[in-house]
Short mmCIF file of C-alpha atoms and ligand atoms in Angstrom, two decimals:
data_model
loop_
_atom_site.label_atom_id
_atom_site.label_comp_id
_atom_site.label_asym_id
_atom_site.label_seq_id
_atom_site.Cartn_x
_atom_site.Cartn_y
_atom_site.Cartn_z
CA MET X 1 -17.69 50.78 -60.38
CA GLU X 2 -14.58 50.03 -58.34
CA GLY X 3 -11.15 51.52 -59.00
CA THR X 4 -9.51 54.89 -59.21
CA LEU X 5 -7.46 57.06 -61.54
CA LYS X 6 -4.13 55.67 -62.76
CA ILE X 7 -1.25 57.09 -64.76
CA ASP X 8 0.45 55.06 -67.47
CA THR X 9 3.99 56.35 -68.00
CA ARG X 10 5.40 53.74 -70.37
CA PHE X 11 5.83 56.23 -73.22
CA LEU X 12 8.14 58.47 -71.21
CA GLU X 13 11.06 56.10 -71.67
CA GLY X 14 14.14 57.97 -72.85
CA PHE X 15 12.53 61.33 -71.96
CA VAL X 16 12.07 61.11 -68.19
CA SER X 17 14.46 59.01 -66.10
CA GLN X 18 14.36 57.82 -62.49
CA LYS X 19 17.16 60.31 -61.82
CA ASP X 20 15.04 63.15 -63.24
CA LEU X 21 12.21 62.12 -60.93
CA GLY X 22 14.58 61.96 -57.96
CA ASP X 23 16.03 65.38 -58.82
CA ILE X 24 12.64 67.09 -59.07
CA SER X 25 11.09 65.50 -56.00
CA PRO X 26 12.52 68.04 -53.45
CA LEU X 27 10.79 70.81 -55.43
CA LEU X 28 7.49 68.94 -55.27
CA ASN X 29 7.96 68.19 -51.58
CA ASP X 30 8.55 71.90 -50.95
CA ALA X 31 5.46 72.72 -53.00
CA GLU X 32 3.41 70.27 -50.92
CA LYS X 33 4.72 71.89 -47.72
CA LEU X 34 3.79 75.37 -49.01
CA LEU X 35 0.26 74.14 -49.73
CA ALA X 36 -0.16 72.20 -46.49
CA GLY X 37 1.23 75.05 -44.38
CA GLY X 38 -0.60 77.76 -46.31
CA LYS X 39 2.70 79.60 -46.72
CA GLY X 40 3.03 79.93 -50.50
CA PRO X 41 2.05 82.82 -52.79
CA GLY X 42 -1.70 83.19 -53.14
CA SER X 43 -2.36 81.28 -49.93
CA ASP X 44 -5.53 83.29 -49.30
CA PHE X 45 -7.05 81.11 -52.01
CA LEU X 46 -6.48 77.62 -50.62
CA GLY X 47 -10.13 77.00 -49.75
CA TRP X 48 -10.50 74.52 -52.64
CA MET X 49 -8.13 72.10 -50.89
CA ASP X 50 -10.58 70.97 -48.21
CA LEU X 51 -13.83 71.77 -50.02
CA PRO X 52 -14.77 68.08 -50.40
CA GLU X 53 -14.64 67.70 -46.60
CA ARG X 54 -15.86 71.17 -45.77
CA LEU X 55 -19.10 70.93 -47.75
CA SER X 56 -21.77 70.04 -45.22
CA ASP X 57 -24.79 67.83 -45.94
CA ARG X 58 -26.93 70.91 -45.23
CA GLU X 59 -25.16 72.90 -47.98
CA ILE X 60 -25.45 70.06 -50.48
CA THR X 61 -29.13 69.59 -49.64
CA GLY X 62 -29.69 73.35 -50.05
CA VAL X 63 -28.20 73.20 -53.55
CA GLU X 64 -30.21 70.06 -54.40
CA ASN X 65 -33.46 71.66 -53.23
CA SER X 66 -32.88 74.77 -55.29
CA ALA X 67 -31.98 72.62 -58.31
CA LYS X 68 -35.18 70.58 -57.88
CA ARG X 69 -37.27 73.74 -57.78
CA LEU X 70 -35.60 75.32 -60.83
CA SER X 71 -35.73 72.09 -62.76
CA GLY X 72 -39.34 71.35 -61.85
CA GLN X 73 -40.62 74.72 -63.08
CA SER X 74 -38.52 74.96 -66.26
CA ASP X 75 -38.04 73.47 -69.69
CA VAL X 76 -34.66 75.19 -69.81
CA ILE X 77 -32.24 76.54 -67.20
CA VAL X 78 -29.86 79.18 -68.49
CA VAL X 79 -26.50 79.17 -66.75
CA ILE X 80 -24.79 82.53 -67.17
CA GLY X 81 -21.07 82.81 -66.43
CA ILE X 82 -17.59 82.82 -67.96
CA GLY X 83 -14.21 81.21 -67.22
CA GLY X 84 -14.23 79.46 -63.88
CA SER X 85 -17.86 80.44 -63.42
CA TYR X 86 -19.00 78.15 -66.24
CA LEU X 87 -16.32 75.72 -67.41
CA GLY X 88 -16.58 73.26 -64.50
CA ALA X 89 -20.33 72.82 -64.91
CA LYS X 90 -19.98 72.67 -68.69
CA ALA X 91 -17.26 69.99 -68.39
CA VAL X 92 -19.17 67.76 -65.98
CA THR X 93 -22.53 68.06 -67.75
CA GLU X 94 -21.05 67.37 -71.20
CA MET X 95 -19.09 64.41 -69.79
CA LEU X 96 -22.09 62.78 -68.15
CA LEU X 97 -25.23 63.65 -70.10
CA PRO X 98 -26.33 61.82 -73.25
CA ASP X 99 -25.78 63.44 -76.64
CA PHE X 100 -28.68 64.39 -78.93
CA LYS X 101 -31.20 64.93 -76.13
CA ASP X 102 -33.00 68.23 -75.66
CA LYS X 103 -30.76 70.09 -73.27
CA LYS X 104 -32.16 71.17 -69.92
CA ILE X 105 -29.10 73.34 -69.29
CA VAL X 106 -27.86 75.93 -71.75
CA PHE X 107 -25.01 78.38 -71.25
CA ALA X 108 -24.83 82.12 -71.86
CA GLY X 109 -22.50 85.01 -71.13
CA HIS X 110 -19.37 82.96 -71.85
CA GLN X 111 -18.72 85.19 -74.88
CA ILE X 112 -20.21 88.35 -76.36
CA SER X 113 -21.72 87.06 -79.59
CA GLY X 114 -24.91 88.99 -80.40
CA GLU X 115 -26.06 86.25 -82.77
CA TYR X 116 -25.64 83.52 -80.15
CA HIS X 117 -27.58 85.48 -77.56
CA ARG X 118 -30.27 86.57 -80.02
CA ASP X 119 -30.76 82.93 -81.09
CA LEU X 120 -30.88 81.94 -77.42
CA LEU X 121 -33.55 84.55 -76.67
CA ASP X 122 -35.58 83.21 -79.61
CA TYR X 123 -35.20 79.68 -78.26
CA LEU X 124 -36.32 80.77 -74.77
CA LYS X 125 -39.31 82.80 -75.90
CA ASP X 126 -41.84 79.95 -75.85
CA ARG X 127 -40.27 77.84 -73.14
CA GLU X 128 -40.48 77.87 -69.34
CA VAL X 129 -37.18 79.37 -68.22
CA SER X 130 -35.12 79.75 -65.05
CA VAL X 131 -31.69 81.32 -64.70
CA ASN X 132 -28.61 80.73 -62.60
CA VAL X 133 -26.28 83.67 -63.02
CA ILE X 134 -22.78 83.13 -61.65
CA SER X 135 -20.05 85.69 -61.11
CA LYS X 136 -17.72 85.76 -58.14
CA SER X 137 -16.73 89.38 -58.69
CA GLY X 138 -20.25 90.24 -59.79
CA THR X 139 -18.84 92.72 -62.27
CA THR X 140 -17.65 90.66 -65.28
CA THR X 141 -18.91 92.22 -68.51
CA GLU X 142 -19.76 89.12 -70.54
CA PRO X 143 -22.17 87.50 -68.05
CA ALA X 144 -23.47 90.88 -66.90
CA ILE X 145 -24.70 91.95 -70.35
CA ALA X 146 -26.09 88.50 -71.11
CA PHE X 147 -27.97 88.59 -67.79
CA ARG X 148 -29.40 92.00 -68.59
CA ALA X 149 -30.69 90.76 -71.97
CA ILE X 150 -32.14 87.54 -70.54
CA MET X 151 -33.69 89.30 -67.54
CA ASP X 152 -35.35 91.71 -69.95
CA LEU X 153 -36.99 88.76 -71.71
CA MET X 154 -37.95 87.16 -68.40
CA LYS X 155 -39.60 90.35 -67.13
CA LYS X 156 -41.71 90.43 -70.28
CA LYS X 157 -42.63 86.77 -69.84
CA TYR X 158 -43.22 86.63 -66.09
CA GLY X 159 -43.42 90.23 -64.79
CA GLU X 160 -41.27 91.79 -62.04
CA ASN X 161 -42.80 89.56 -59.37
CA GLY X 162 -42.78 86.39 -61.43
CA ILE X 163 -39.02 86.43 -62.01
CA LYS X 164 -38.25 86.30 -58.28
CA ASP X 165 -38.55 82.51 -58.11
CA ARG X 166 -36.87 81.97 -61.44
CA ILE X 167 -33.50 83.64 -60.91
CA VAL X 168 -30.77 82.38 -58.62
CA CYS X 169 -27.51 84.30 -58.24
CA THR X 170 -24.18 82.75 -57.23
CA THR X 171 -21.75 85.45 -56.16
CA ASP X 172 -19.63 87.00 -53.41
CA ARG X 173 -21.24 87.19 -49.97
CA SER X 174 -21.18 91.02 -49.85
CA LYS X 175 -19.36 92.68 -52.77
CA GLY X 176 -20.16 93.40 -56.41
CA ALA X 177 -23.02 94.58 -58.61
CA LEU X 178 -24.60 91.13 -58.79
CA ARG X 179 -24.83 90.94 -54.99
CA SER X 180 -26.51 94.38 -54.81
CA LEU X 181 -28.89 93.50 -57.66
CA ALA X 182 -29.84 90.18 -56.02
CA SER X 183 -30.54 91.88 -52.68
CA GLU X 184 -32.54 94.65 -54.33
CA LYS X 185 -34.69 92.20 -56.33
CA GLY X 186 -34.96 89.53 -53.64
CA PHE X 187 -33.41 86.71 -55.70
CA GLU X 188 -32.20 83.54 -54.01
CA THR X 189 -28.40 83.54 -53.71
CA PHE X 190 -25.55 81.13 -53.18
CA ILE X 191 -22.14 82.26 -51.99
CA VAL X 192 -18.77 81.73 -53.66
CA PRO X 193 -16.40 81.37 -50.70
CA ASP X 194 -13.79 84.16 -50.38
CA ASP X 195 -10.91 81.69 -50.30
CA VAL X 196 -11.81 79.82 -53.51
CA GLY X 197 -10.77 81.31 -56.87
CA GLY X 198 -12.98 81.04 -59.96
CA ARG X 199 -11.16 78.21 -61.72
CA PHE X 200 -11.02 76.15 -58.50
CA SER X 201 -14.72 76.66 -57.72
CA VAL X 202 -16.47 73.74 -59.40
CA LEU X 203 -17.10 72.04 -56.05
CA THR X 204 -18.85 75.14 -54.66
CA PRO X 205 -22.39 76.19 -55.70
CA VAL X 206 -20.70 77.71 -58.81
CA GLY X 207 -20.47 74.22 -60.29
CA LEU X 208 -22.74 72.21 -58.02
CA LEU X 209 -26.01 74.06 -58.68
CA PRO X 210 -25.94 73.80 -62.51
CA ILE X 211 -24.68 70.23 -62.29
CA ALA X 212 -27.53 69.32 -59.92
CA CYS X 213 -30.00 71.14 -62.21
CA ALA X 214 -28.85 68.79 -64.97
CA GLY X 215 -29.93 65.83 -62.80
CA ILE X 216 -26.40 64.68 -61.91
CA ASN X 217 -25.79 63.34 -58.41
CA ILE X 218 -23.61 65.97 -56.74
CA LYS X 219 -23.11 63.85 -53.61
CA ASP X 220 -21.29 61.29 -55.78
CA LEU X 221 -19.23 64.07 -57.39
CA VAL X 222 -18.13 65.37 -54.00
CA ALA X 223 -17.48 61.80 -52.76
CA GLY X 224 -15.11 61.25 -55.70
CA ALA X 225 -13.25 64.46 -54.94
CA ARG X 226 -13.02 63.45 -51.28
CA GLU X 227 -11.56 60.06 -52.23
CA MET X 228 -8.97 61.71 -54.50
CA ARG X 229 -8.09 64.26 -51.82
CA GLN X 230 -7.10 61.40 -49.53
CA LEU X 231 -5.00 59.81 -52.26
CA VAL X 232 -3.03 62.95 -53.15
CA SER X 233 -2.39 64.45 -49.74
CA SER X 234 0.52 62.21 -48.78
CA GLY X 235 3.14 64.93 -49.20
CA ARG X 236 5.37 62.46 -51.06
CA VAL X 237 5.96 62.25 -54.80
CA ASP X 238 5.92 58.47 -54.64
CA GLY X 239 2.42 57.11 -54.99
CA ASN X 240 0.83 60.57 -55.09
CA LEU X 241 -0.79 60.81 -58.52
CA SER X 242 -1.05 64.61 -58.61
CA ALA X 243 2.58 65.01 -57.58
CA GLU X 244 3.61 62.43 -60.17
CA TYR X 245 1.80 64.31 -62.94
CA ALA X 246 3.23 67.63 -61.73
CA ALA X 247 6.74 66.13 -61.62
CA VAL X 248 6.56 64.73 -65.16
CA ARG X 249 5.27 68.04 -66.56
CA ASN X 250 8.00 70.03 -64.87
CA ILE X 251 10.74 67.67 -66.03
CA LEU X 252 9.52 67.77 -69.63
CA TYR X 253 9.15 71.56 -69.52
CA ARG X 254 12.72 71.93 -68.34
CA LYS X 255 13.79 69.77 -71.30
CA GLY X 256 12.16 72.12 -73.80
CA LYS X 257 8.70 70.59 -74.06
CA LYS X 258 6.79 73.85 -73.80
CA ILE X 259 3.38 72.66 -74.98
CA GLU X 260 1.17 70.02 -73.42
CA ILE X 261 -1.61 68.57 -75.55
CA MET X 262 -4.50 67.01 -73.65
CA SER X 263 -5.92 64.41 -76.03
CA ASN X 264 -9.12 62.44 -75.61
CA PHE X 265 -10.81 59.80 -77.73
CA ASP X 266 -14.31 60.73 -76.63
CA PRO X 267 -16.23 63.86 -77.62
CA LYS X 268 -17.85 63.87 -74.19
CA MET X 269 -14.46 64.74 -72.72
CA HIS X 270 -13.99 67.83 -74.92
CA PHE X 271 -15.03 70.28 -72.22
CA VAL X 272 -13.03 68.52 -69.53
CA SER X 273 -10.03 69.52 -71.67
CA GLU X 274 -11.43 73.07 -71.94
CA TRP X 275 -11.80 73.26 -68.16
CA TRP X 276 -8.27 71.87 -67.78
CA LYS X 277 -6.93 74.45 -70.28
CA GLN X 278 -8.28 77.29 -68.17
CA LEU X 279 -7.10 75.76 -64.88
CA TYR X 280 -3.57 75.19 -66.16
CA GLY X 281 -3.25 78.22 -68.44
CA GLU X 282 -4.35 80.78 -65.87
CA SER X 283 -2.51 79.09 -63.02
CA GLU X 284 0.87 78.61 -64.69
CA GLY X 285 1.22 81.08 -67.53
CA LYS X 286 2.87 84.08 -65.91
CA ASN X 287 6.20 85.86 -65.57
CA LYS X 288 7.14 84.71 -69.10
CA LYS X 289 6.98 81.07 -67.98
CA GLY X 290 4.55 78.16 -68.14
CA ILE X 291 3.54 75.19 -70.27
CA PHE X 292 1.03 76.15 -72.98
CA PRO X 293 -2.04 73.91 -72.49
CA ALA X 294 -3.56 72.78 -75.78
CA ALA X 295 -6.19 70.12 -76.49
CA CYS X 296 -7.15 67.69 -79.22
CA ASP X 297 -10.22 65.51 -79.77
CA PHE X 298 -9.25 62.21 -81.36
CA THR X 299 -9.66 60.51 -83.64
CA THR X 300 -11.23 63.62 -85.25
CA ASP X 301 -8.09 65.72 -84.87
CA LEU X 302 -5.80 62.92 -86.02
CA HIS X 303 -7.10 63.92 -89.43
CA SER X 304 -6.16 67.55 -88.91
CA MET X 305 -3.51 67.93 -86.19
CA GLY X 306 -2.15 64.38 -86.45
CA GLN X 307 0.50 65.32 -89.02
CA TRP X 308 1.84 68.16 -86.88
CA ILE X 309 1.94 66.08 -83.72
CA GLN X 310 3.62 63.13 -85.44
CA ASP X 311 6.15 65.12 -87.40
CA GLY X 312 6.29 68.84 -86.55
CA GLU X 313 8.38 70.86 -84.07
CA ARG X 314 9.41 68.62 -81.16
CA ASP X 315 8.49 70.97 -78.33
CA ILE X 316 5.35 69.12 -77.30
CA PHE X 317 4.29 66.37 -74.97
CA GLU X 318 0.93 64.72 -74.76
CA THR X 319 -1.43 63.68 -71.99
CA PHE X 320 -4.13 61.22 -72.99
CA LEU X 321 -7.34 61.27 -70.99
CA ILE X 322 -8.81 57.80 -71.32
CA GLU X 323 -11.86 55.98 -69.98
CA GLU X 324 -10.86 52.42 -69.12
CA VAL X 325 -14.16 50.63 -69.49
CA GLU X 326 -15.08 49.65 -73.03
CA ASP X 327 -18.77 50.31 -73.49
CA LYS X 328 -21.05 47.96 -75.39
CA ALA X 329 -23.00 50.78 -77.00
CA LEU X 330 -22.60 49.77 -80.64
CA ALA X 331 -20.97 47.00 -82.67
CA VAL X 332 -20.04 47.00 -86.36
CA PRO X 333 -22.74 45.02 -88.20
CA SER X 334 -21.86 42.11 -90.46
CA ASP X 335 -22.67 42.51 -94.18
CA ALA X 336 -23.18 39.60 -96.58
CA ASP X 337 -21.61 41.42 -99.55
CA ASP X 338 -18.69 42.94 -97.60
CA LEU X 339 -18.15 45.43 -100.43
CA ASP X 340 -16.39 47.83 -98.05
CA GLY X 341 -14.12 45.01 -96.81
CA LEU X 342 -15.08 45.68 -93.21
CA ASN X 343 -16.26 42.23 -92.20
CA TYR X 344 -12.98 41.70 -90.37
CA LEU X 345 -14.44 44.15 -87.85
CA ALA X 346 -17.96 42.69 -87.80
CA GLY X 347 -19.19 42.15 -84.26
CA LYS X 348 -16.45 44.36 -82.80
CA GLN X 349 -17.58 47.19 -80.55
CA PHE X 350 -16.83 50.78 -81.64
CA SER X 351 -15.24 51.23 -78.19
CA PHE X 352 -12.88 48.30 -78.89
CA ILE X 353 -11.78 49.87 -82.19
CA ASN X 354 -11.44 53.26 -80.50
CA LYS X 355 -9.20 51.73 -77.80
CA LYS X 356 -6.92 50.28 -80.50
CA ALA X 357 -6.80 53.72 -82.15
CA TYR X 358 -5.68 55.21 -78.81
CA LEU X 359 -3.00 52.56 -78.23
CA ALA X 360 -1.72 52.98 -81.79
CA THR X 361 -1.63 56.77 -81.47
CA ALA X 362 0.21 56.79 -78.14
CA GLU X 363 2.89 54.47 -79.57
CA ALA X 364 3.18 56.26 -82.92
CA HIS X 365 3.49 59.71 -81.29
CA PHE X 366 6.10 58.37 -78.86
CA GLU X 367 8.10 56.92 -81.76
CA GLY X 368 7.77 60.29 -83.49
CA GLY X 369 9.47 61.97 -80.52
CA VAL X 370 6.44 62.98 -78.46
CA PRO X 371 6.68 61.73 -74.87
CA ASN X 372 3.25 60.95 -73.51
CA ILE X 373 1.39 59.77 -70.46
CA SER X 374 -2.15 58.48 -70.09
CA ILE X 375 -4.48 59.41 -67.29
CA LEU X 376 -6.84 56.45 -67.06
CA PHE X 377 -10.16 56.76 -65.27
CA PRO X 378 -12.46 53.78 -64.73
CA GLU X 379 -15.64 55.18 -66.31
CA LYS X 380 -17.63 58.34 -66.94
CA SER X 381 -19.56 58.80 -63.69
CA ALA X 382 -20.13 61.64 -61.22
CA PHE X 383 -17.74 59.94 -58.78
CA PHE X 384 -14.85 59.75 -61.23
CA ALA X 385 -15.56 63.26 -62.51
CA GLY X 386 -15.04 64.35 -58.90
CA GLU X 387 -11.77 62.39 -58.75
CA LEU X 388 -10.54 64.01 -61.97
CA ILE X 389 -11.39 67.51 -60.75
CA TYR X 390 -9.51 67.19 -57.49
CA PHE X 391 -6.59 65.36 -59.14
CA PHE X 392 -6.06 68.17 -61.68
CA GLU X 393 -6.54 70.96 -59.13
CA LYS X 394 -3.99 69.52 -56.74
CA ALA X 395 -1.53 68.80 -59.56
CA VAL X 396 -1.63 72.33 -60.96
CA ALA X 397 -1.08 73.88 -57.54
CA LEU X 398 1.99 71.68 -57.02
CA SER X 399 3.19 72.18 -60.57
CA ALA X 400 2.94 75.98 -60.47
CA TYR X 401 4.72 76.18 -57.12
CA ALA X 402 7.48 73.93 -58.50
CA LEU X 403 7.74 76.37 -61.41
CA GLY X 404 8.01 79.31 -59.00
CA SER X 405 4.62 80.82 -59.89
CA ASN X 406 1.56 81.84 -57.90
CA PRO X 407 -1.15 79.40 -59.10
CA PHE X 408 -4.01 81.46 -57.69
CA ASP X 409 -3.86 84.84 -59.40
CA GLN X 410 -4.45 85.93 -63.02
CA PRO X 411 -3.11 89.49 -63.35
CA GLY X 412 -2.77 89.15 -67.14
CA VAL X 413 -6.53 88.77 -67.62
CA GLU X 414 -7.01 92.44 -66.72
CA SER X 415 -5.03 93.85 -69.67
CA TYR X 416 -7.64 93.27 -72.38
CA LYS X 417 -10.40 94.47 -70.04
CA LYS X 418 -8.69 97.85 -69.47
CA LYS X 419 -8.31 98.41 -73.20
CA MET X 420 -11.85 97.23 -73.96
CA PHE X 421 -13.37 99.54 -71.33
CA LYS X 422 -11.38 102.44 -72.80
CA LEU X 423 -12.69 101.63 -76.28
CA LEU X 424 -16.23 101.37 -74.91
CA GLY X 425 -15.94 104.67 -73.07
CA LYS X 426 -16.72 103.12 -69.66
CA GLY X 427 -17.16 105.81 -66.98
CA LEU X 428 -17.34 108.67 -69.49
CA SER X 429 -21.10 109.09 -69.68
O1 PA5 V 1 -10.36 81.70 -62.80
C1 PA5 V 1 -10.82 82.82 -62.69
O2 PA5 V 1 -10.78 83.44 -61.63
C2 PA5 V 1 -11.50 83.50 -63.87
O3 PA5 V 1 -11.50 82.71 -64.99
C3 PA5 V 1 -12.95 83.83 -63.51
O4 PA5 V 1 -13.62 82.65 -63.16
C4 PA5 V 1 -13.65 84.52 -64.66
O5 PA5 V 1 -12.93 85.65 -65.08
C5 PA5 V 1 -15.07 84.93 -64.25
O6 PA5 V 1 -15.02 85.79 -63.15
P1 PA5 V 1 -16.30 86.11 -62.29
O7 PA5 V 1 -16.80 84.86 -61.67
O8 PA5 V 1 -15.83 87.10 -61.27
O9 PA5 V 1 -17.32 86.71 -63.23
#
């Protein structure tokens, strides 16, 4: 399908003026210069910027070949990772795969629930299984303990030798426990580049291998990211979608809108919002500053959060994430008795009704004092998933620099770990 991402800003009227945009643009231009020149804080982690170009055909083919092998020998592939090591793949696979089909890809190690992992082990017991364990540091507790439990099952199923072809590790090129374990056991490995942080790593083997295992065309994904990279590298706010989004967010934040709600009208986009929450939350929330990224799934949440958004504290703005094409998946049937009074909708597509719900919501929330923008993408495809990924990555880097923060570190994440390790007695035995 032709086209590209667009931003609809009509419901910013009265909240963001041309003058505001003019006033903020020097900050965004400076942010662009910091990124382009590699001179800003965290500039050791700018590898994501040229990943779409840097990825060679040989690397992509290597990932595809490994995915084919894993997929061919397995009923289920378990992807083990947390945060940036799982959310990108989860977002893209949920966005693009059909609902209610037996899942080829399942996730583990993204939390520490014993029940979840016990149920997963039960599910895996009588199936052919392969594993892709992903951890840049190679030391993160959640995926590490899940991997230990799943490897234990795999050894029982396949024996020490049999697991060699069934486990692929994605990690640092030389450091960390996962790297040592992979070398010791002779597992195939993929490298997370040094200059790409976890939450910016979906276009490395971190995201690409699980996405390819799910049967999604990763060449199209990378092509979409490449296209978006060209569109948002102008260095000017005008016509640069990522800079425009970053500018609007920063203006609204400075006017007291401290919370951004990413709202979709499509359950398949739920995990794109989750990926976005991590990307924006970890990149911007530091030094007692930063927009709080929240997410809603509509129309479901209009029946729970709708009241608050329409009528509660006015410190929010909203970003709708909307697919432009209206699918022809299902129409409302006609009914001779019309006892439910729905014949006025007979023959109308669900997607048509959903689109009206979106338009009504955007207008109602605006009238209730919630400025909002819509990010419109042509359709759910690997290409446009790639566009969305690069668009949001570039925007958050610009936005955080404009806010005066380092987008590429996450010092706050360590605090809970220190306390947890103390409670667990790590290093005492
Ligand atoms: O964005 C980040 O860097 C983090 O969310 C990490 O991805 C997450 O903590 C997982 O880290 P690792 O891949 O080292 O296990």
